[in-house]
Amino acid sequence: MKPFISLPESHDKSDQMKKKNQGGDKGGAKKMSAEAADREAATSSRPCTPPQTSWFEFLLDEFLLESHLMKASPDPPPVQLIIQFLEQASKPTVNEQNQVQPPIDNKRNRTLKLLALKVAAYLKWDLDILEKSLSVPVLNMLLNELLCVSKVPPGTKHVDLDLASLPPTTTMAVMLYNRWAVRTIVQSSFPVKPVKQGPLQPSVMNQIQQEKELTENILKVLKEQLEDSMTVLEGGLKLKRDFYIHTMRTLDLLALEPGVVNGETENSTAGLKISCEEMQCQVCYDLGTGYFQQGPTNPSSYEKARDHFFNTKQLLSKIGMGSQLSIDEKRLAGYCQACGVLAPSKATVQQSTPYSLIHSYMKAANYQGVLKIFMEDNLTGTLPDQFRQSILRELFQKVQQGNEALSEICFKICACNTVRDTLKERPVNVQFYLLFMKPSKEKIDFLLEVFTRTFKFEQATESEKRAVASFLKNLCLGIEDLQFVFMISSHELFIKLLTDDERKMLVEQIRKRTSRVNLCTKPVTSFYDVPASGSVNIGQLEHQLILTMDPWRVRQILIELHGMTSDGQYWTVSCKWEVPSIYSGIILNIKDKLTRDLIYILLAKGLHCSAIKDFPHAKQLLSACLELVTEFSPKLRQVMLNEILLLDIYTHEAGSGNSGERPPPELISRVRGYLEMRIPDIPLRQIVAEECVAFMLNWRENEYLTLHVPSSLVQNNPYVKLGQLLAATCKELSGSDSRRTAKELWEVVVLICTVSNQHKRATDGRISLIKNRDSTMGIMFRSELISFIKKFREPLVLTTLMSLFVKLHNLREDIVNDITAEYISIWPCSILNLQSVDFDAVSVTLKELVNHSLTINSNNYSWLSIQADIYYAANEYSAALNYYLQAGAVCSDFFTKEVPLEIYSDQVIKRMIKCCSMLNCHTQVAILCQFLREVDYKTAFKALQEQNSHDGMDSYYEYIWDVTILEYLTHLHHKRGETDKRQIAIKAIGQPELNSSNPEEVLQLAAQRRKKTFLQAMAKLYF
């Protein structure tokens, strides 16, 4: 029995009886007008709605309830009566001290509860009806009352009851309650769409919140008792007898004095009879749903669910759907299919349903088998559309994860779904159009093959024929290549579906569309040799001008546009056409408007293609622009050569350079030529010099950057200067001159991270120092430095910069935990004006640098160690431990070899110990204490004394090799009376290889084996 539960009060009020107003004639009798007489006659003849019966009337008349329920449409309905009866019976009382007390156990309240039970008995205890109409708290109270009147001992766990020895009605009450408990937990696991409600009064909102909290509390208790409920129902299945449940008559007998009952409710024939087969069928179904709900966390539960569902099906086929059963046969079929896939038995394997076959094919990566089933299902239609879409989504996900080989299968599966959607006259999924964006002969052949196999022309309805014809017609209109259009229009199915007039109309539409687009596809020898075609309206031409990427087509459109109007500025057609201001001033001063527009648009389109990494189109556009300007503007020619150089750098870095292939000598020579260029008055974009310097550093051209770059360029371009200093430092890194070159680079970077100080007078007259973070005293802003750093890929350059910023970070006055790095000794040990350095900016830059470096090479143990130290210094212990473990894993083949001491030094181990301690993983702390050169017993013993540990605790004892620690554990568990854990510790200490009499080599081997397995377990936990 649950404790007393107070239900929230409802706002339903009983309708009051309306009184008829009787008005007397004033000033003598007057004759009624004809209109008034008609109105009176209509009113008096209208049927009157009978008043709703109030809950208290059933208390006054014991025969009223049965007669009320027998009505065709009782008002209030039965479930509403249950709510009203229980609500009134559970109303709390207020004593003289104004304290809320539980409801009194008096005759009135007992009668109200009995009335609620009688209504439920009238409904034959149908849980489908009760669950649909009653809230969880109300139904919980109702079933607890049933348990009470059925003489279930209060406070007794149902799992401890011997169902075979209980009276039939008592057994049935226990079974009903536990069935409801399982069903409620299953139902609560399904997502529920929230009901939209308008503005509510505060009192109503408070009651809704109370009911919500009450429901959550009940669900919590039911979840805790779920295993008991399942056990009770499993025990009920073993009873081979008929069941009886209370009816209105047996409940009336219970209301009499005990002496009058004469034991009738205790005998085996009292109440509503439910056959043994019906009860087993219903309980098997409910148990099946319960086990299925547990499947995601306990896969073996799927097998139990499968057995119960198949038993349900067998019993249903034997006894049929009786009045006492509440089983959704469609849902049961779905459960059986799901179980056949998730936990196939020998019988289901032999049956090999489409679901199980698809599941096994997907698991074995046999995608051709999946495709075959989809094509067969287009004829049979057994698989639901949602299931077919889910398979397609799963394949799409695999493609997005990098499995490009599945792209073709994705299209074919999508084509099967599209054919099915078309035949069912549903809109085609957008995924089809995405996959068909680039049509090919193979795609069209397959699509037509699926239509031919699925669509039987002779058996198809007129609506299906119209749907397929419309789809094929729209497909033709959406394809630009006339060869592919001809493939579809010449197909036998297309000819059958479309009449001659429809085909002629389609051909006319395609001809009009082709004349509008009219893209030039023939190769030409010279840019000026392209003739202009006939004119169309300006809007269409401007639209084509925006879309086309063909430089010859751009010129053709511009010639037509300038032929229509002489004063048009067509370089302004699209707001997306952007040219750097240092170029636009020169281009827009060109007198010939056609040439001006052509150069501007070609350059803007080329730069845009370069930005979106469409390098082939960018090269085509910029080359055409170069050919155009070569004959009349040496200045613009050099501009185009510079932009093509930048494009070639991008192309190499995104292609073969990304895999480590060295650039061709010709490209390196052109980059050198750019850096040595001394042509005056040439507009230069900073990004070109920036990329050239980064390119030379990435390909280790340090000698050139150090000795051959013109000094004027070094002084005037901050990127060249920084690149030269970086190259010199990397070149002399292990040499005798390393400190001098490092000092020069150090001073430049420190100035970039130094902010100007301003004095500000406060309101109290004191002068305070503030930092202006938007200004810098260096050769570039910090944001520009970060952007420049992210262009580097050479490990030595990145390591050098990382070392510099680590050293700078460690100079911070409030630093608690230093970060370690390679080559840290070459940098200066102090800064004159330490307060002017923005150390927050230094930290951010260091984090950006390390994150970028790890995207270049995630297996560099030095960089991983720096990342771990950064997180450790920021008190992010879980992330720090993750990277410490990664650093150890990459240099030991995932801990199959011993981690070098320079990686896992005592300092690193102590930091890992602190990380585990701060994460409350105290057993891990004790194990790591063994890794130190001298075992830290004090820390280990203190950690093992902690009882609130968030790790595996005794499951980690097998990784301990220090006998002293194991002996302490044995003593500790004995002292605490923890027998099981003590036995685990004794088992660990009893391993033969830990015997202190063994040779040192054996002891070292045992320690190394435990170290390896412990670190691998930690890696699986934190990666």
PDB file of N, CA and C in Angstrom, residues 6-87:
ATOM      1  N   SER A   6      -2.965  12.976  -1.571  1.00  0.00           N
ATOM      2  CA  SER A   6      -4.023  13.976  -1.739  1.00  0.00           C
ATOM      3  C   SER A   6      -4.075  14.395  -3.193  1.00  0.00           C
ATOM      4  N   LEU A   7      -5.206  14.210  -3.827  1.00  0.00           N
ATOM      5  CA  LEU A   7      -5.330  14.568  -5.228  1.00  0.00           C
ATOM      6  C   LEU A   7      -5.649  16.044  -5.370  1.00  0.00           C
ATOM      7  N   PRO A   8      -5.112  16.712  -6.432  1.00  0.00           N
ATOM      8  CA  PRO A   8      -5.466  18.105  -6.649  1.00  0.00           C
ATOM      9  C   PRO A   8      -6.949  18.256  -6.921  1.00  0.00           C
ATOM     10  N   GLU A   9      -7.546  19.336  -6.394  1.00  0.00           N
ATOM     11  CA  GLU A   9      -8.979  19.546  -6.573  1.00  0.00           C
ATOM     12  C   GLU A   9      -9.258  19.918  -8.016  1.00  0.00           C
ATOM     13  N   SER A  10     -10.409  19.453  -8.513  1.00  0.00           N
ATOM     14  CA  SER A  10     -10.806  19.812  -9.872  1.00  0.00           C
ATOM     15  C   SER A  10     -11.628  21.092  -9.814  1.00  0.00           C
ATOM     16  N   HIS A  11     -11.805  21.691 -10.980  1.00  0.00           N
ATOM     17  CA  HIS A  11     -12.555  22.941 -11.050  1.00  0.00           C
ATOM     18  C   HIS A  11     -13.968  22.727 -11.581  1.00  0.00           C
ATOM     19  N   ASP A  12     -14.345  21.466 -11.777  1.00  0.00           N
ATOM     20  CA  ASP A  12     -15.705  21.218 -12.258  1.00  0.00           C
ATOM     21  C   ASP A  12     -16.714  21.470 -11.151  1.00  0.00           C
ATOM     22  N   LYS A  13     -17.691  22.238 -11.426  1.00  0.00           N
ATOM     23  CA  LYS A  13     -18.777  22.485 -10.477  1.00  0.00           C
ATOM     24  C   LYS A  13     -20.058  21.909 -11.046  1.00  0.00           C
ATOM     25  N   SER A  14     -20.861  21.401 -10.155  1.00  0.00           N
ATOM     26  CA  SER A  14     -22.145  20.844 -10.593  1.00  0.00           C
ATOM     27  C   SER A  14     -23.011  21.975 -11.109  1.00  0.00           C
ATOM     28  N   ASP A  15     -23.658  21.673 -12.238  1.00  0.00           N
ATOM     29  CA  ASP A  15     -24.557  22.702 -12.805  1.00  0.00           C
ATOM     30  C   ASP A  15     -25.739  22.911 -11.871  1.00  0.00           C
ATOM     31  N   GLN A  16     -26.055  24.144 -11.713  1.00  0.00           N
ATOM     32  CA  GLN A  16     -27.206  24.479 -10.873  1.00  0.00           C
ATOM     33  C   GLN A  16     -28.476  24.397 -11.709  1.00  0.00           C
ATOM     34  N   MET A  17     -29.579  24.013 -11.020  1.00  0.00           N
ATOM     35  CA  MET A  17     -30.893  23.958 -11.693  1.00  0.00           C
ATOM     36  C   MET A  17     -31.365  25.375 -12.001  1.00  0.00           C
ATOM     37  N   LYS A  18     -31.760  25.564 -13.230  1.00  0.00           N
ATOM     38  CA  LYS A  18     -32.254  26.884 -13.618  1.00  0.00           C
ATOM     39  C   LYS A  18     -33.722  27.028 -13.207  1.00  0.00           C
ATOM     40  N   LYS A  19     -34.035  28.180 -12.692  1.00  0.00           N
ATOM     41  CA  LYS A  19     -35.410  28.472 -12.300  1.00  0.00           C
ATOM     42  C   LYS A  19     -36.096  29.267 -13.393  1.00  0.00           C
ATOM     43  N   LYS A  20     -37.314  28.929 -13.587  1.00  0.00           N
ATOM     44  CA  LYS A  20     -38.089  29.640 -14.608  1.00  0.00           C
ATOM     45  C   LYS A  20     -38.683  30.906 -13.990  1.00  0.00           C
ATOM     46  N   ASN A  21     -38.506  31.977 -14.702  1.00  0.00           N
ATOM     47  CA  ASN A  21     -39.072  33.246 -14.242  1.00  0.00           C
ATOM     48  C   ASN A  21     -40.526  33.329 -14.692  1.00  0.00           C
ATOM     49  N   GLN A  22     -41.357  33.562 -13.712  1.00  0.00           N
ATOM     50  CA  GLN A  22     -42.782  33.685 -14.010  1.00  0.00           C
ATOM     51  C   GLN A  22     -43.177  35.154 -13.837  1.00  0.00           C
ATOM     52  N   GLY A  23     -43.579  35.752 -14.885  1.00  0.00           N
ATOM     53  CA  GLY A  23     -43.988  37.175 -14.816  1.00  0.00           C
ATOM     54  C   GLY A  23     -45.483  37.328 -14.935  1.00  0.00           C
ATOM     55  N   GLY A  24     -46.062  38.088 -14.059  1.00  0.00           N
ATOM     56  CA  GLY A  24     -47.495  38.351 -14.125  1.00  0.00           C
ATOM     57  C   GLY A  24     -47.807  39.527 -15.011  1.00  0.00           C
ATOM     58  N   ASP A  25     -49.022  39.568 -15.510  1.00  0.00           N
ATOM     59  CA  ASP A  25     -49.436  40.700 -16.341  1.00  0.00           C
ATOM     60  C   ASP A  25     -49.611  41.926 -15.480  1.00  0.00           C
ATOM     61  N   LYS A  26     -49.127  43.042 -15.962  1.00  0.00           N
ATOM     62  CA  LYS A  26     -49.253  44.308 -15.242  1.00  0.00           C
ATOM     63  C   LYS A  26     -50.353  45.138 -15.889  1.00  0.00           C
ATOM     64  N   GLY A  27     -51.126  45.723 -14.978  1.00  0.00           N
ATOM     65  CA  GLY A  27     -52.185  46.615 -15.455  1.00  0.00           C
ATOM     66  C   GLY A  27     -53.255  45.908 -16.203  1.00  0.00           C
ATOM     67  N   GLY A  28     -53.596  44.655 -15.771  1.00  0.00           N
ATOM     68  CA  GLY A  28     -54.672  43.912 -16.418  1.00  0.00           C
ATOM     69  C   GLY A  28     -54.160  43.060 -17.549  1.00  0.00           C
ATOM     70  N   ALA A  29     -54.991  42.126 -17.926  1.00  0.00           N
ATOM     71  CA  ALA A  29     -54.611  41.176 -18.979  1.00  0.00           C
ATOM     72  C   ALA A  29     -54.603  41.855 -20.324  1.00  0.00           C
ATOM     73  N   LYS A  30     -53.504  41.599 -21.040  1.00  0.00           N
ATOM     74  CA  LYS A  30     -53.392  42.148 -22.391  1.00  0.00           C
ATOM     75  C   LYS A  30     -53.256  41.003 -23.365  1.00  0.00           C
ATOM     76  N   LYS A  31     -53.735  41.205 -24.516  1.00  0.00           N
ATOM     77  CA  LYS A  31     -53.622  40.157 -25.526  1.00  0.00           C
ATOM     78  C   LYS A  31     -52.186  40.103 -26.065  1.00  0.00           C
ATOM     79  N   MET A  32     -51.677  38.861 -26.200  1.00  0.00           N
ATOM     80  CA  MET A  32     -50.317  38.657 -26.712  1.00  0.00           C
ATOM     81  C   MET A  32     -50.315  38.827 -28.220  1.00  0.00           C
ATOM     82  N   SER A  33     -49.254  39.510 -28.738  1.00  0.00           N
ATOM     83  CA  SER A  33     -49.150  39.700 -30.191  1.00  0.00           C
ATOM     84  C   SER A  33     -48.863  38.362 -30.857  1.00  0.00           C
ATOM     85  N   ALA A  34     -49.092  38.294 -32.157  1.00  0.00           N
ATOM     86  CA  ALA A  34     -48.850  37.046 -32.902  1.00  0.00           C
ATOM     87  C   ALA A  34     -47.377  36.663 -32.867  1.00  0.00           C
ATOM     88  N   GLU A  35     -46.472  37.672 -32.993  1.00  0.00           N
ATOM     89  CA  GLU A  35     -45.030  37.393 -32.988  1.00  0.00           C
ATOM     90  C   GLU A  35     -44.590  36.841 -31.649  1.00  0.00           C
ATOM     91  N   ALA A  36     -45.109  37.455 -30.551  1.00  0.00           N
ATOM     92  CA  ALA A  36     -44.755  36.976 -29.212  1.00  0.00           C
ATOM     93  C   ALA A  36     -45.296  35.584 -28.966  1.00  0.00           C
ATOM     94  N   ALA A  37     -46.478  35.301 -29.483  1.00  0.00           N
ATOM     95  CA  ALA A  37     -47.063  33.973 -29.302  1.00  0.00           C
ATOM     96  C   ALA A  37     -46.231  32.904 -30.001  1.00  0.00           C
ATOM     97  N   ASP A  38     -45.748  33.217 -31.220  1.00  0.00           N
ATOM     98  CA  ASP A  38     -44.910  32.254 -31.940  1.00  0.00           C
ATOM     99  C   ASP A  38     -43.616  32.005 -31.175  1.00  0.00           C
ATOM    100  N   ARG A  39     -43.002  33.109 -30.626  1.00  0.00           N
ATOM    101  CA  ARG A  39     -41.753  32.965 -29.898  1.00  0.00           C
ATOM    102  C   ARG A  39     -41.953  32.132 -28.652  1.00  0.00           C
ATOM    103  N   GLU A  40     -43.025  32.335 -27.950  1.00  0.00           N
ATOM    104  CA  GLU A  40     -43.319  31.579 -26.730  1.00  0.00           C
ATOM    105  C   GLU A  40     -43.544  30.108 -27.038  1.00  0.00           C
ATOM    106  N   ALA A  41     -44.266  29.855 -28.158  1.00  0.00           N
ATOM    107  CA  ALA A  41     -44.533  28.466 -28.536  1.00  0.00           C
ATOM    108  C   ALA A  41     -43.239  27.736 -28.883  1.00  0.00           C
ATOM    109  N   ALA A  42     -42.331  28.442 -29.591  1.00  0.00           N
ATOM    110  CA  ALA A  42     -41.051  27.810 -29.960  1.00  0.00           C
ATOM    111  C   ALA A  42     -40.214  27.518 -28.732  1.00  0.00           C
ATOM    112  N   THR A  43     -40.214  28.462 -27.780  1.00  0.00           N
ATOM    113  CA  THR A  43     -39.412  28.281 -26.571  1.00  0.00           C
ATOM    114  C   THR A  43     -39.928  27.139 -25.724  1.00  0.00           C
ATOM    115  N   SER A  44     -41.240  27.067 -25.586  1.00  0.00           N
ATOM    116  CA  SER A  44     -41.818  26.035 -24.727  1.00  0.00           C
ATOM    117  C   SER A  44     -41.691  24.647 -25.341  1.00  0.00           C
ATOM    118  N   SER A  45     -41.585  24.587 -26.692  1.00  0.00           N
ATOM    119  CA  SER A  45     -41.488  23.268 -27.333  1.00  0.00           C
ATOM    120  C   SER A  45     -40.054  22.756 -27.424  1.00  0.00           C
ATOM    121  N   ARG A  46     -38.977  23.629 -27.105  1.00  0.00           N
ATOM    122  CA  ARG A  46     -37.574  23.214 -27.196  1.00  0.00           C
ATOM    123  C   ARG A  46     -37.276  22.199 -26.092  1.00  0.00           C
ATOM    124  N   PRO A  47     -36.579  21.069 -26.407  1.00  0.00           N
ATOM    125  CA  PRO A  47     -36.294  20.064 -25.376  1.00  0.00           C
ATOM    126  C   PRO A  47     -35.331  20.618 -24.333  1.00  0.00           C
ATOM    127  N   CYS A  48     -35.512  20.275 -23.101  1.00  0.00           N
ATOM    128  CA  CYS A  48     -34.717  20.786 -21.988  1.00  0.00           C
ATOM    129  C   CYS A  48     -33.617  19.774 -21.645  1.00  0.00           C
ATOM    130  N   THR A  49     -32.319  20.225 -21.532  1.00  0.00           N
ATOM    131  CA  THR A  49     -31.197  19.346 -21.177  1.00  0.00           C
ATOM    132  C   THR A  49     -31.311  18.951 -19.714  1.00  0.00           C
ATOM    133  N   PRO A  50     -31.299  17.645 -19.419  1.00  0.00           N
ATOM    134  CA  PRO A  50     -31.449  17.237 -18.018  1.00  0.00           C
ATOM    135  C   PRO A  50     -30.213  17.654 -17.230  1.00  0.00           C
ATOM    136  N   PRO A  51     -30.332  17.976 -15.956  1.00  0.00           N
ATOM    137  CA  PRO A  51     -29.180  18.410 -15.149  1.00  0.00           C
ATOM    138  C   PRO A  51     -28.233  17.238 -14.895  1.00  0.00           C
ATOM    139  N   GLN A  52     -26.930  17.567 -14.737  1.00  0.00           N
ATOM    140  CA  GLN A  52     -25.927  16.542 -14.457  1.00  0.00           C
ATOM    141  C   GLN A  52     -26.087  16.033 -13.032  1.00  0.00           C
ATOM    142  N   THR A  53     -25.926  14.726 -12.870  1.00  0.00           N
ATOM    143  CA  THR A  53     -26.060  14.134 -11.538  1.00  0.00           C
ATOM    144  C   THR A  53     -24.816  14.449 -10.720  1.00  0.00           C
ATOM    145  N   SER A  54     -24.998  14.955  -9.515  1.00  0.00           N
ATOM    146  CA  SER A  54     -23.863  15.311  -8.661  1.00  0.00           C
ATOM    147  C   SER A  54     -23.370  14.090  -7.904  1.00  0.00           C
ATOM    148  N   TRP A  55     -22.086  14.133  -7.528  1.00  0.00           N
ATOM    149  CA  TRP A  55     -21.457  12.986  -6.869  1.00  0.00           C
ATOM    150  C   TRP A  55     -22.133  12.618  -5.558  1.00  0.00           C
ATOM    151  N   PHE A  56     -22.611  13.629  -4.817  1.00  0.00           N
ATOM    152  CA  PHE A  56     -23.160  13.320  -3.489  1.00  0.00           C
ATOM    153  C   PHE A  56     -24.496  12.602  -3.577  1.00  0.00           C
ATOM    154  N   GLU A  57     -25.198  12.683  -4.742  1.00  0.00           N
ATOM    155  CA  GLU A  57     -26.479  12.012  -4.893  1.00  0.00           C
ATOM    156  C   GLU A  57     -26.318  10.498  -4.830  1.00  0.00           C
ATOM    157  N   PHE A  58     -25.130  10.003  -5.245  1.00  0.00           N
ATOM    158  CA  PHE A  58     -24.895   8.560  -5.205  1.00  0.00           C
ATOM    159  C   PHE A  58     -24.702   8.069  -3.767  1.00  0.00           C
ATOM    160  N   LEU A  59     -24.322   8.971  -2.878  1.00  0.00           N
ATOM    161  CA  LEU A  59     -24.239   8.613  -1.463  1.00  0.00           C
ATOM    162  C   LEU A  59     -25.627   8.448  -0.852  1.00  0.00           C
ATOM    163  N   LEU A  60     -26.570   9.223  -1.358  1.00  0.00           N
ATOM    164  CA  LEU A  60     -27.911   9.235  -0.783  1.00  0.00           C
ATOM    165  C   LEU A  60     -28.773   8.083  -1.294  1.00  0.00           C
ATOM    166  N   ASP A  61     -28.485   7.615  -2.505  1.00  0.00           N
ATOM    167  CA  ASP A  61     -29.293   6.549  -3.115  1.00  0.00           C
ATOM    168  C   ASP A  61     -28.358   5.432  -3.560  1.00  0.00           C
ATOM    169  N   GLU A  62     -28.395   4.299  -2.861  1.00  0.00           N
ATOM    170  CA  GLU A  62     -27.453   3.215  -3.152  1.00  0.00           C
ATOM    171  C   GLU A  62     -27.753   2.536  -4.476  1.00  0.00           C
ATOM    172  N   PHE A  63     -28.978   2.698  -5.006  1.00  0.00           N
ATOM    173  CA  PHE A  63     -29.321   2.059  -6.288  1.00  0.00           C
ATOM    174  C   PHE A  63     -29.088   2.999  -7.470  1.00  0.00           C
ATOM    175  N   LEU A  64     -28.722   4.271  -7.187  1.00  0.00           N
ATOM    176  CA  LEU A  64     -28.599   5.249  -8.266  1.00  0.00           C
ATOM    177  C   LEU A  64     -27.420   4.938  -9.190  1.00  0.00           C
ATOM    178  N   LEU A  65     -26.301   4.458  -8.637  1.00  0.00           N
ATOM    179  CA  LEU A  65     -25.094   4.264  -9.438  1.00  0.00           C
ATOM    180  C   LEU A  65     -25.329   3.274 -10.575  1.00  0.00           C
ATOM    181  N   GLU A  66     -25.947   2.121 -10.249  1.00  0.00           N
ATOM    182  CA  GLU A  66     -26.141   1.091 -11.271  1.00  0.00           C
ATOM    183  C   GLU A  66     -27.061   1.576 -12.368  1.00  0.00           C
ATOM    184  N   SER A  67     -28.164   2.245 -11.982  1.00  0.00           N
ATOM    185  CA  SER A  67     -29.104   2.757 -12.989  1.00  0.00           C
ATOM    186  C   SER A  67     -28.450   3.863 -13.830  1.00  0.00           C
ATOM    187  N   HIS A  68     -27.579   4.675 -13.190  1.00  0.00           N
ATOM    188  CA  HIS A  68     -26.892   5.747 -13.919  1.00  0.00           C
ATOM    189  C   HIS A  68     -25.938   5.170 -14.967  1.00  0.00           C
ATOM    190  N   LEU A  69     -25.192   4.134 -14.583  1.00  0.00           N
ATOM    191  CA  LEU A  69     -24.222   3.558 -15.507  1.00  0.00           C
ATOM    192  C   LEU A  69     -24.892   2.816 -16.654  1.00  0.00           C
ATOM    193  N   MET A  70     -26.147   2.361 -16.459  1.00  0.00           N
ATOM    194  CA  MET A  70     -26.855   1.623 -17.503  1.00  0.00           C
ATOM    195  C   MET A  70     -27.365   2.537 -18.610  1.00  0.00           C
ATOM    196  N   LYS A  71     -27.328   3.856 -18.394  1.00  0.00           N
ATOM    197  CA  LYS A  71     -27.825   4.786 -19.413  1.00  0.00           C
ATOM    198  C   LYS A  71     -26.945   4.722 -20.657  1.00  0.00           C
ATOM    199  N   ALA A  72     -27.562   5.141 -21.777  1.00  0.00           N
ATOM    200  CA  ALA A  72     -26.829   5.111 -23.040  1.00  0.00           C
ATOM    201  C   ALA A  72     -25.634   6.067 -23.008  1.00  0.00           C
ATOM    202  N   SER A  73     -25.847   7.274 -22.511  1.00  0.00           N
ATOM    203  CA  SER A  73     -24.764   8.264 -22.403  1.00  0.00           C
ATOM    204  C   SER A  73     -24.836   8.907 -21.030  1.00  0.00           C
ATOM    205  N   PRO A  74     -24.337   8.217 -20.015  1.00  0.00           N
ATOM    206  CA  PRO A  74     -24.436   8.764 -18.659  1.00  0.00           C
ATOM    207  C   PRO A  74     -23.638  10.052 -18.507  1.00  0.00           C
ATOM    208  N   ASP A  75     -24.199  10.995 -17.765  1.00  0.00           N
ATOM    209  CA  ASP A  75     -23.541  12.271 -17.514  1.00  0.00           C
ATOM    210  C   ASP A  75     -23.568  12.552 -16.016  1.00  0.00           C
ATOM    211  N   PRO A  76     -22.428  12.535 -15.327  1.00  0.00           N
ATOM    212  CA  PRO A  76     -21.073  12.399 -15.857  1.00  0.00           C
ATOM    213  C   PRO A  76     -20.750  10.969 -16.252  1.00  0.00           C
ATOM    214  N   PRO A  77     -19.763  10.806 -17.185  1.00  0.00           N
ATOM    215  CA  PRO A  77     -19.388   9.450 -17.633  1.00  0.00           C
ATOM    216  C   PRO A  77     -18.699   8.680 -16.507  1.00  0.00           C
ATOM    217  N   PRO A  78     -18.523   7.370 -16.658  1.00  0.00           N
ATOM    218  CA  PRO A  78     -17.965   6.549 -15.570  1.00  0.00           C
ATOM    219  C   PRO A  78     -16.600   7.018 -15.065  1.00  0.00           C
ATOM    220  N   VAL A  79     -15.662   7.303 -15.981  1.00  0.00           N
ATOM    221  CA  VAL A  79     -14.317   7.682 -15.521  1.00  0.00           C
ATOM    222  C   VAL A  79     -14.337   9.000 -14.761  1.00  0.00           C
ATOM    223  N   GLN A  80     -15.259   9.902 -15.158  1.00  0.00           N
ATOM    224  CA  GLN A  80     -15.365  11.171 -14.433  1.00  0.00           C
ATOM    225  C   GLN A  80     -15.902  10.932 -13.025  1.00  0.00           C
ATOM    226  N   LEU A  81     -16.781   9.950 -12.903  1.00  0.00           N
ATOM    227  CA  LEU A  81     -17.293   9.602 -11.571  1.00  0.00           C
ATOM    228  C   LEU A  81     -16.169   9.090 -10.674  1.00  0.00           C
ATOM    229  N   ILE A  82     -15.283   8.255 -11.235  1.00  0.00           N
ATOM    230  CA  ILE A  82     -14.155   7.741 -10.438  1.00  0.00           C
ATOM    231  C   ILE A  82     -13.324   8.895  -9.907  1.00  0.00           C
ATOM    232  N   ILE A  83     -13.029   9.873 -10.789  1.00  0.00           N
ATOM    233  CA  ILE A  83     -12.225  11.035 -10.377  1.00  0.00           C
ATOM    234  C   ILE A  83     -12.932  11.792  -9.260  1.00  0.00           C
ATOM    235  N   GLN A  84     -14.248  12.027  -9.423  1.00  0.00           N
ATOM    236  CA  GLN A  84     -14.984  12.792  -8.417  1.00  0.00           C
ATOM    237  C   GLN A  84     -15.037  12.050  -7.085  1.00  0.00           C
ATOM    238  N   PHE A  85     -15.317  10.747  -7.131  1.00  0.00           N
ATOM    239  CA  PHE A  85     -15.415   9.976  -5.880  1.00  0.00           C
ATOM    240  C   PHE A  85     -14.080   9.980  -5.121  1.00  0.00           C
ATOM    241  N   LEU A  86     -12.982   9.702  -5.832  1.00  0.00           N
ATOM    242  CA  LEU A  86     -11.680   9.632  -5.160  1.00  0.00           C
ATOM    243  C   LEU A  86     -11.210  11.009  -4.715  1.00  0.00           C
ATOM    244  N   GLU A  87     -11.545  12.024  -5.490  1.00  0.00           N
ATOM    245  CA  GLU A  87     -11.159  13.384  -5.108  1.00  0.00           C
ATOM    246  C   GLU A  87     -11.836  13.791  -3.807  1.00  0.00           C
TER     247      GLU A  87
END
